[in-house]
GROMACS .gro file of C-alpha atoms in nm:
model
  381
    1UNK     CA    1  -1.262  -1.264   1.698
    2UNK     CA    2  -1.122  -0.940   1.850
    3UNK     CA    3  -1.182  -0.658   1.564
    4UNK     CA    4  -0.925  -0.466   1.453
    5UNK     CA    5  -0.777  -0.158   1.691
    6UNK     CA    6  -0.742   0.178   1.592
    7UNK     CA    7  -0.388   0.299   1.419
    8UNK     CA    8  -0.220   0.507   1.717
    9UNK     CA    9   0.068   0.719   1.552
   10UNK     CA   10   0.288   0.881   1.835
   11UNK     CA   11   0.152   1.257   1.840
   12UNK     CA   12  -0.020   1.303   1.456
   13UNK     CA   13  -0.417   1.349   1.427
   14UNK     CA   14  -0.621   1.054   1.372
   15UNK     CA   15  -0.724   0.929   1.017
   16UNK     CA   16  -1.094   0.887   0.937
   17UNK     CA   17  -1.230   0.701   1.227
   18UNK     CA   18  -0.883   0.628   1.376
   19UNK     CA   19  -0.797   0.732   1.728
   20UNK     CA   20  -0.480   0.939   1.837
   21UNK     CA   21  -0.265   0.947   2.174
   22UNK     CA   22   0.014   0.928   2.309
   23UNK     CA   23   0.205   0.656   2.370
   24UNK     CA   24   0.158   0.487   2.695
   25UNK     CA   25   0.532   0.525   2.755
   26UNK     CA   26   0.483   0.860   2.740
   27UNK     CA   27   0.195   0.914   2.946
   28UNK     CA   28   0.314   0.711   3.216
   29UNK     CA   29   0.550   0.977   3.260
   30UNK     CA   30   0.279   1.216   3.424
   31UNK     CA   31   0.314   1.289   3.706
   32UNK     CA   32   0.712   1.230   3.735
   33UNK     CA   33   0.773   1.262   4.073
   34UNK     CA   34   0.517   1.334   4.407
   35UNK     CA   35   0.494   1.732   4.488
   36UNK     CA   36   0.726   1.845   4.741
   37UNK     CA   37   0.660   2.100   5.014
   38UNK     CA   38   0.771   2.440   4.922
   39UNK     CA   39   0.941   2.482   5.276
   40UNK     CA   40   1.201   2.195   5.235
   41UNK     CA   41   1.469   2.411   5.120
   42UNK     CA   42   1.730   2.102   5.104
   43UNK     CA   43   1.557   1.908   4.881
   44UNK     CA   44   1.552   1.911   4.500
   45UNK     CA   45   1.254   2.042   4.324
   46UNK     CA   46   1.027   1.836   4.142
   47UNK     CA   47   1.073   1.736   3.822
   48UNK     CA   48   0.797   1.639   3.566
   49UNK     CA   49   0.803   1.523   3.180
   50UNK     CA   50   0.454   1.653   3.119
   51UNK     CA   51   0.561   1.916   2.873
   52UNK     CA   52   0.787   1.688   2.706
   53UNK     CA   53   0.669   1.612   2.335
   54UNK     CA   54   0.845   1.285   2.285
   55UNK     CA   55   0.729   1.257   1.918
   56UNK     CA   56   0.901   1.599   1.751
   57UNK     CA   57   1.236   1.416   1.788
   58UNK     CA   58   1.085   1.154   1.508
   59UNK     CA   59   0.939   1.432   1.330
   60UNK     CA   60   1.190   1.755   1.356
   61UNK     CA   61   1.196   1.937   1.027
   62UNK     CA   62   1.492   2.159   1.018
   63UNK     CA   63   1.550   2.440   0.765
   64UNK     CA   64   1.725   2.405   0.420
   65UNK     CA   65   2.125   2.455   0.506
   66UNK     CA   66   2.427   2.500   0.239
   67UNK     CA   67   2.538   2.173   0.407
   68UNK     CA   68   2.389   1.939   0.588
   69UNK     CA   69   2.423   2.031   0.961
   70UNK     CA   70   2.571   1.842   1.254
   71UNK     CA   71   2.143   1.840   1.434
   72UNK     CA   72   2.025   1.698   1.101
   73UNK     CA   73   2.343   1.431   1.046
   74UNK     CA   74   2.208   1.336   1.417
   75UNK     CA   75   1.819   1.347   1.306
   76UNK     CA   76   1.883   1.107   0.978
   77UNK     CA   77   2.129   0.879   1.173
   78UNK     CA   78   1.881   0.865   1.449
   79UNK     CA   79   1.546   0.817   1.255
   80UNK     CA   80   1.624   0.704   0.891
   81UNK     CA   81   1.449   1.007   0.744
   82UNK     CA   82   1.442   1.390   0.773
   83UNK     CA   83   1.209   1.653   0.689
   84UNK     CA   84   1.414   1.951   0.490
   85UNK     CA   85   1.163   2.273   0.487
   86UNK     CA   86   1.176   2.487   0.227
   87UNK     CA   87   1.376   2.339  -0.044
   88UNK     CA   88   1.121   2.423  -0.338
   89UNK     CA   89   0.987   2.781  -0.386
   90UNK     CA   90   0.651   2.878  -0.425
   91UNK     CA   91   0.758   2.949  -0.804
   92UNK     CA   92   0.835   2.605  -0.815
   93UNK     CA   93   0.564   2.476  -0.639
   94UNK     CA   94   0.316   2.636  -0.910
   95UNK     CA   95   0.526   2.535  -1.196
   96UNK     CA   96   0.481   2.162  -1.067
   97UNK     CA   97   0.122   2.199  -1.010
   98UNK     CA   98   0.055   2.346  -1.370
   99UNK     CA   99   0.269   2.042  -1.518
  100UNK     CA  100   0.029   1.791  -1.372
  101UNK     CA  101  -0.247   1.988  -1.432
  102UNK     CA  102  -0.140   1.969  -1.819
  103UNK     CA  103  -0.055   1.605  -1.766
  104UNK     CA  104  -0.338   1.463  -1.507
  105UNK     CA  105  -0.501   1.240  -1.804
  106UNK     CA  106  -0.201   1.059  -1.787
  107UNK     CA  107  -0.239   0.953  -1.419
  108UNK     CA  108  -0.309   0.548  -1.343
  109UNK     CA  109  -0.520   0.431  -1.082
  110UNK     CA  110  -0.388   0.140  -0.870
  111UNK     CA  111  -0.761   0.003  -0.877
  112UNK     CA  112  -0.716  -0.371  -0.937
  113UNK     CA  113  -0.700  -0.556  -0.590
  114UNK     CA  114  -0.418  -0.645  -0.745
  115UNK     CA  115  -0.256  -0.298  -0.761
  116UNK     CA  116  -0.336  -0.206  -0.431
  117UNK     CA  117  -0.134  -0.162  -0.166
  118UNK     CA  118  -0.269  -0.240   0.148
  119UNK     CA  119  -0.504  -0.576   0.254
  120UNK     CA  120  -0.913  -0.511   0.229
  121UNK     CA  121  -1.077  -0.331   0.579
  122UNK     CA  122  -0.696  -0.278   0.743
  123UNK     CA  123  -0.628   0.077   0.906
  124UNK     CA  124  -0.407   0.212   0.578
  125UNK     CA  125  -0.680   0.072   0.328
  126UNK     CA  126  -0.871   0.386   0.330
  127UNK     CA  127  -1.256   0.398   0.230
  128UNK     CA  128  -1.157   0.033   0.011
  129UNK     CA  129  -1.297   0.221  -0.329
  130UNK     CA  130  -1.085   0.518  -0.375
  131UNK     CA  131  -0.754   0.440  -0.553
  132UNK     CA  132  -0.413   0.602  -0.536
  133UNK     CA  133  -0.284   0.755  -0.903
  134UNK     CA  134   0.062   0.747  -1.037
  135UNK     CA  135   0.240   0.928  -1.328
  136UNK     CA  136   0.564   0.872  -1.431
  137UNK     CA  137   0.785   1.011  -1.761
  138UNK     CA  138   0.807   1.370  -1.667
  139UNK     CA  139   1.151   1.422  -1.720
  140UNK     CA  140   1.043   1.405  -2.064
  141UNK     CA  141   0.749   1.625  -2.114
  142UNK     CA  142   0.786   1.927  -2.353
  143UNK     CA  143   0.888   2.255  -2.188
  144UNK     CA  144   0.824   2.409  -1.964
  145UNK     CA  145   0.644   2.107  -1.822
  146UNK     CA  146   0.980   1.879  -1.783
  147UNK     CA  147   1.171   2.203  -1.645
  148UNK     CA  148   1.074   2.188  -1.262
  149UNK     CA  149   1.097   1.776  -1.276
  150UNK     CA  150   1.454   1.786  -1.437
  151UNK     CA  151   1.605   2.077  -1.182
  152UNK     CA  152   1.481   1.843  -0.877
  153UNK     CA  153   1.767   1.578  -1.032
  154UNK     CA  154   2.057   1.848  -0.895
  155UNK     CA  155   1.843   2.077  -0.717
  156UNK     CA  156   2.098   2.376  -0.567
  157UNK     CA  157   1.927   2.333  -0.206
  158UNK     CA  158   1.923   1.987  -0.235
  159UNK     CA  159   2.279   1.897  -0.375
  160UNK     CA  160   2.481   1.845  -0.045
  161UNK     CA  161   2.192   1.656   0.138
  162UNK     CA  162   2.253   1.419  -0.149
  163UNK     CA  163   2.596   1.411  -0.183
  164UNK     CA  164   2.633   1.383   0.185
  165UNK     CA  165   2.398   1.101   0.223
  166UNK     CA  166   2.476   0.951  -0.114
  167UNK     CA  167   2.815   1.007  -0.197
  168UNK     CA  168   2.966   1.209  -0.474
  169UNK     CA  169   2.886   1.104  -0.797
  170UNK     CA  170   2.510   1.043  -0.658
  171UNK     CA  171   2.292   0.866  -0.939
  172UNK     CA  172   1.913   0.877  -1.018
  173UNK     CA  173   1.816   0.485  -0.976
  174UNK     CA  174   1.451   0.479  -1.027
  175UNK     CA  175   1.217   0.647  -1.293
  176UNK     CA  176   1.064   0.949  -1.096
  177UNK     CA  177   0.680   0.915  -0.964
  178UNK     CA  178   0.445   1.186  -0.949
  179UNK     CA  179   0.176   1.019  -0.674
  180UNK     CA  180  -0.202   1.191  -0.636
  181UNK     CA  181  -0.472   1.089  -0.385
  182UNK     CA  182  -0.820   1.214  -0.355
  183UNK     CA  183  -0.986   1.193   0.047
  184UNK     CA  184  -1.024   0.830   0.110
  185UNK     CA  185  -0.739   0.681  -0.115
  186UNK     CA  186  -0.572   0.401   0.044
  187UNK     CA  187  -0.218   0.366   0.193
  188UNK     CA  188   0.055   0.201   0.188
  189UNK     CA  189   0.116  -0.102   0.401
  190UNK     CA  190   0.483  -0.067   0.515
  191UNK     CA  191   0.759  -0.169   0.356
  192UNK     CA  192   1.113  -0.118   0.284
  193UNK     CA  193   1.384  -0.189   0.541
  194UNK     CA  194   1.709  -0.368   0.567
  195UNK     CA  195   1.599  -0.747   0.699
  196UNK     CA  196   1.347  -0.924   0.468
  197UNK     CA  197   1.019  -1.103   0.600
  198UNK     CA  198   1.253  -1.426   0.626
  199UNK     CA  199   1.488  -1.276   0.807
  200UNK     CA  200   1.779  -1.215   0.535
  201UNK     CA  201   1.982  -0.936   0.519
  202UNK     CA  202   1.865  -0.709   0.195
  203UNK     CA  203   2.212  -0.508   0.114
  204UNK     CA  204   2.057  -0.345  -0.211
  205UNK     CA  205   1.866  -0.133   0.097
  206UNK     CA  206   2.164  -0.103   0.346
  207UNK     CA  207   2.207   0.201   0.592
  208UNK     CA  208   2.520   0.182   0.724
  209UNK     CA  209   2.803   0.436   0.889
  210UNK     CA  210   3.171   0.407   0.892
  211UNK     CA  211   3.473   0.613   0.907
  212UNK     CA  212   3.254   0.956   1.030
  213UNK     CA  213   3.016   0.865   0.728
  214UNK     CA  214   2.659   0.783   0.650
  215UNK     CA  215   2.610   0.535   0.369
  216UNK     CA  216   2.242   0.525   0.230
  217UNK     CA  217   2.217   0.242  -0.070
  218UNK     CA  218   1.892   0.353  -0.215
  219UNK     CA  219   1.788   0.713  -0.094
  220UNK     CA  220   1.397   0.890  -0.102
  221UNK     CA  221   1.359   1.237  -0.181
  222UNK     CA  222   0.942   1.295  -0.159
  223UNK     CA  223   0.869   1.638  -0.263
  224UNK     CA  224   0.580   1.801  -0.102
  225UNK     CA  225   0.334   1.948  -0.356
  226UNK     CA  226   0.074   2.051  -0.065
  227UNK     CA  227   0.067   2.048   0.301
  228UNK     CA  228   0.013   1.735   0.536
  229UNK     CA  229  -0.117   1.848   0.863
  230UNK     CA  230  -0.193   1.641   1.171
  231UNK     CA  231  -0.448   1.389   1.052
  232UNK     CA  232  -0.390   1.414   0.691
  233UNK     CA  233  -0.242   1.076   0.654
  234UNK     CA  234   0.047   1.029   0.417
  235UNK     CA  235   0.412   0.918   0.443
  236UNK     CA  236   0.442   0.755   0.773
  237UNK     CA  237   0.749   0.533   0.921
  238UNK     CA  238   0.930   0.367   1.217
  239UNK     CA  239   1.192   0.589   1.340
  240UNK     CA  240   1.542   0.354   1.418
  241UNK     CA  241   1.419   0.099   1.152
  242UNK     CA  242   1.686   0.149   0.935
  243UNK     CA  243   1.925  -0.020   1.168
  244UNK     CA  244   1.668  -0.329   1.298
  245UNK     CA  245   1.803  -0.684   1.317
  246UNK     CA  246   1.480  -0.864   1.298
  247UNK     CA  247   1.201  -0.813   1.082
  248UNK     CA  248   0.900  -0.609   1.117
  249UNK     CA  249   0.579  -0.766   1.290
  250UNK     CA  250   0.356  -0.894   1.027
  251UNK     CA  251   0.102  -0.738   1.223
  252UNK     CA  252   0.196  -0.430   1.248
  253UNK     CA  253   0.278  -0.399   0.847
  254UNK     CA  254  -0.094  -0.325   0.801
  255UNK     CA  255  -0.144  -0.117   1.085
  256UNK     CA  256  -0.357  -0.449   1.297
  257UNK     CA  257  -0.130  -0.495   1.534
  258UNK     CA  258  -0.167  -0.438   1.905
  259UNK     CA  259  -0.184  -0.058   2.048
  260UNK     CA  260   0.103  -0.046   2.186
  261UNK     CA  261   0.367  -0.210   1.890
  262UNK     CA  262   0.140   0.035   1.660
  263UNK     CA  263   0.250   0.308   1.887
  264UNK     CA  264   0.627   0.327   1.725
  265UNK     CA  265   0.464   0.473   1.372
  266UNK     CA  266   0.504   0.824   1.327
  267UNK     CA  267   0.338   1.057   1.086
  268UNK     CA  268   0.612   1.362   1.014
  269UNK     CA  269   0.383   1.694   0.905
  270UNK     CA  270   0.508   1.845   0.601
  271UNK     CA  271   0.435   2.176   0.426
  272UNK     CA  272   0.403   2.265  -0.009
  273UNK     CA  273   0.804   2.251  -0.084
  274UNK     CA  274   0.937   2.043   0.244
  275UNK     CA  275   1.156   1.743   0.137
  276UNK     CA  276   1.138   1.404   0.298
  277UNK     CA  277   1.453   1.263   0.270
  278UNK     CA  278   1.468   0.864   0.401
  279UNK     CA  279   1.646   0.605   0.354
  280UNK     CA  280   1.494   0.276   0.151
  281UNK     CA  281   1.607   0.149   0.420
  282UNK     CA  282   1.374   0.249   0.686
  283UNK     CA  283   1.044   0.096   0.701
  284UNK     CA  284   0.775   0.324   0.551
  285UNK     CA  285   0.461   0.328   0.409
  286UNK     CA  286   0.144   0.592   0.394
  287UNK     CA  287  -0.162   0.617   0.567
  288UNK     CA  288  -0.464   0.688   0.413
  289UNK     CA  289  -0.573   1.019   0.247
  290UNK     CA  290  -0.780   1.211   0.498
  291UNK     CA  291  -0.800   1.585   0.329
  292UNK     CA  292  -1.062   1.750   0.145
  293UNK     CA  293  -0.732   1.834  -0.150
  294UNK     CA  294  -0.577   1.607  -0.348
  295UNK     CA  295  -0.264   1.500  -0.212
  296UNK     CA  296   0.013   1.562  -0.468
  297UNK     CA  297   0.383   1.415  -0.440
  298UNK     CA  298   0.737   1.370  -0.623
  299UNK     CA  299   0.917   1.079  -0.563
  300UNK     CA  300   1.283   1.073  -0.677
  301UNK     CA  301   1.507   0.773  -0.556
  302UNK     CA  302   1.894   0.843  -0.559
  303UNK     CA  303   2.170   0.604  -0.519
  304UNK     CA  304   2.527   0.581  -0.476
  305UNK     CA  305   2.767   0.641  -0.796
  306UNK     CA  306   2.850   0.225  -0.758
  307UNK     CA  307   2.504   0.092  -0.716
  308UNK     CA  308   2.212   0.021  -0.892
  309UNK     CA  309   1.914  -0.114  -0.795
  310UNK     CA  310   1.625   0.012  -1.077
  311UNK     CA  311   1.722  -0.050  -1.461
  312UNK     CA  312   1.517   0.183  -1.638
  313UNK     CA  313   1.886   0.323  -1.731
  314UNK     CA  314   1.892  -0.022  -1.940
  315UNK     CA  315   1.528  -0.016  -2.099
  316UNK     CA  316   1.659   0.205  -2.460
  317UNK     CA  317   1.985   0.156  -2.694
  318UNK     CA  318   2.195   0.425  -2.597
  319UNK     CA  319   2.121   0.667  -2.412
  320UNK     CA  320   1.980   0.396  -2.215
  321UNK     CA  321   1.703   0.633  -2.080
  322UNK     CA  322   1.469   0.743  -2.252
  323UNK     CA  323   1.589   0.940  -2.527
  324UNK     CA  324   1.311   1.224  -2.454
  325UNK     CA  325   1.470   1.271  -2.096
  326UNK     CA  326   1.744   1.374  -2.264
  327UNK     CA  327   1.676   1.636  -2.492
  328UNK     CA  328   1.764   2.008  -2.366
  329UNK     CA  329   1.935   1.837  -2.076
  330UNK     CA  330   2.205   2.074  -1.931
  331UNK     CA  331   2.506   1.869  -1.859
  332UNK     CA  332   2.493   1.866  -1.426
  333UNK     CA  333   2.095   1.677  -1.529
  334UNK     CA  334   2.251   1.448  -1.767
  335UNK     CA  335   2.513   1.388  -1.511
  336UNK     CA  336   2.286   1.240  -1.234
  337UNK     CA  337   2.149   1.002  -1.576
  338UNK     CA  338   2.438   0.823  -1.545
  339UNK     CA  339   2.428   0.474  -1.520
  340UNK     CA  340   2.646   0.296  -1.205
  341UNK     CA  341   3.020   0.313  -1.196
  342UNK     CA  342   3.353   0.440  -1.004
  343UNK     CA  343   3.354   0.815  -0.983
  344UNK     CA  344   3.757   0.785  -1.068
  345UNK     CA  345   3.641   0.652  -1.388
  346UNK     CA  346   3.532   1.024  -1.564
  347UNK     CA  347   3.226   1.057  -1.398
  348UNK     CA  348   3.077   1.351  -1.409
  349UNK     CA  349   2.993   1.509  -1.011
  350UNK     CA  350   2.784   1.731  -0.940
  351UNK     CA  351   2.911   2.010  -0.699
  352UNK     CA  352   2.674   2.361  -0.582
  353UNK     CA  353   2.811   2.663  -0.400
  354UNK     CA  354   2.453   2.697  -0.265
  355UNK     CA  355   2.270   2.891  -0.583
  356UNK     CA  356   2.414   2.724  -0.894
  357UNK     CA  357   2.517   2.384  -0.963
  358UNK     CA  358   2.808   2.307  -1.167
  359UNK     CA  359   3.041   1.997  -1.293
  360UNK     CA  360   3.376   1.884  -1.180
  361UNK     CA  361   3.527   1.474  -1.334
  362UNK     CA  362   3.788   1.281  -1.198
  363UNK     CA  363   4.005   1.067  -1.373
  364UNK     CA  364   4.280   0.822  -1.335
  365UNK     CA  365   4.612   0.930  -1.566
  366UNK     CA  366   4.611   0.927  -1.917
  367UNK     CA  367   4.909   0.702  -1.905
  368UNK     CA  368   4.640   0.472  -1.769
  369UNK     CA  369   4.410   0.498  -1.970
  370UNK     CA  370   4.583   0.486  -2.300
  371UNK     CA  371   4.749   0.220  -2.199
  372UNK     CA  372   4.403   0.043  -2.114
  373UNK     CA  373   4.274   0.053  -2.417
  374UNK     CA  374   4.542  -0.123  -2.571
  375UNK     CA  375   4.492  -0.416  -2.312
  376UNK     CA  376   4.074  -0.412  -2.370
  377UNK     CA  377   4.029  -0.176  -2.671
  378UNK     CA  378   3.870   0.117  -2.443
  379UNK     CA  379   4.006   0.325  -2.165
  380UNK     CA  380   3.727   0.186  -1.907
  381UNK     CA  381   3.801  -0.182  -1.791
   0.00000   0.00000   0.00000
């Protein structure tokens, strides 16, 4: 039986024993045309792709903006993800890092085969010993720990990407992850996207666009805690997944697949306080672990005001969640703690001018909703 074949991702460094290149579209672009003889005057010059990168337009990071700009609209539509540099400070960096550092006994290791989350001796299963570690409840450690973890609900730099991508009214969906992985922690096979193995249509992870908008019914934000460099392995994707029709090659879901269909995975390189932003809806996953530092992550997902897809906002009595997230909350944090409904119906929405973040509610008339509650006994039908 044929053994398995290197992961290729289009122009990132290899993982531990993994070979890189370029995709043979892209190579068979050199040369582009035959050379021409200076002398012929008439004819066009020559023109050759050989200095075309084909791969930064999967993995373009573009620099925070007080809106989200017309290249990276174009970038998210294109790709189902975007890289955001410099959203967190080095301030906020450190403050992370010294919260986990506090915190690190905490950490669970996804050791049981049946935690893991990629098949034995496949390109994303890393050495097969090393496990990957997840946190979770920081939004209610004790200050200063929580601080940095709660801001990152309605960060000021991050606001309109969320609103934009989100809606207004944007929601926190599932419980926020802090992820760790020493060298040689596995992967992630990939995962996610908008048709199901057996073909059905998963709404719940829907990218869509209408009316000049982009739609995004579950939405990534992965903090960067340290840098990923060529070869470091981490969040890798599909580019254009979020709008497939078919579902992804079980072979190439664990990286086995042939050279070439393995050839559409990209690895976007990310610096300490980049955001990936990417839609559930793209197909995504991680490759394994390949630096001499631990690899350190915060995973938020955000969803539209309407929808929810998580129900940790269920798990208490009222508040819902848990009642430690909520203490010393200021009121734009406890906004994105809402649970899912109409924005008209007094939600509180977040709004930024760029360096603060502050609260704005809409509301139908009080006519309305006086005259609701004594139809249901509330104002909210």
């Amino acid at each position: 039986m044929r053994g398995l074949l290197p992961l290729a991702l289009v122009h990132q460094t290899a993982l531990p024993g993994l070979s890189l290149h370029l995709s043979p579209a892209l190579n068979s672009l050199r040369p582009c045309f035959p050379a021409r003889s200076r002398s012929s005057a008439s004819r066009r010059p020559a023109f050759c792709m050989a200095s075309f990168d084909g791969a930064r337009a999967f993995s373009a990071a573009t620099p925070v903006a007080e809106s989200m700009t017309p290249e990276q609209k174009y970038l998210f539509d294109l790709n189902g993800f975007i890289v955001i540099r410099g959203v967190l400070s080095p301030e906020e960096i450190q403050a992370a890092h010294q919260a986990i550092d506090a915190h690190t006994p905490e950490f669970k290791e996804r050791a049981e085969k049946t935690l893991r989350n990629t098949p034995d001796g496949t390109p994303l299963s890393g050495d097969g010993k090393t496990p990957r570690l997840d946190m979770g409840g920081m939004l209610g450690w004790q200050q200063p720990h929580s601080n940095v973890f709660r801001k990152l609900l309605c960060h000021p730099k991050l606001v309109p990407y969320l609103k934009e991508l989100c809606g207004e009214g944007y929601r926190l969906d599932h419980q926020p992850l802090t992820i760790a992985s020493d060298k040689g922690a596995e992967g992630f096979s990939l995962h996610g996207g908008t048709v199901s193995a057996e073909g059905q249509y998963t709404p719940y992870l829907a990218y869509t666009y209408s009316h000049g908008k982009m739609f995004n019914n579950l939405l990534a934000a992965s903090f960067s805690l340290v840098d990923h460099p060529k070869g470091s392995g981490g969040f890798i994707a599909i580019p254009g997944s979020h709008k497939a029709n078919f579902p992804t090659p079980s072979s190439l879901i664990d990286g086995s697949g042939h050279e070439d269909l393995r050839g559409v995975i990209v690895q976007p390189e990310t610096k300490a306080g980049d955001v990936v932003l990417f839609s559930e809806g793209t197909v995504h996953g991680a490759a394994p672990w390949n630096m001499d530092y631990q690899r350190r992550l915060i995973l938020y997902r955000f969803a539209p005001s309407f929808i929810g897809y998580g129900r940790a906002y269920t798990n208490d009595a009222a508040p819902r969640w848990p009642a430690s997230y909520y203490e010393g909350m200021s009121a734009e944090e406890l906004a994105v703690l809402e649970p899912p409904y109409n924005v008209r119906l007094d939600r509180p929405l977040v709004t930024t001018d760029g360096t603060s973040v502050g609260i704005e509610v809409k509301s139908r008339s009080e006519a309305k909703k006086d005259f609701d509650e004594r139809v249901f006994s509330t104002k909210y039908f």
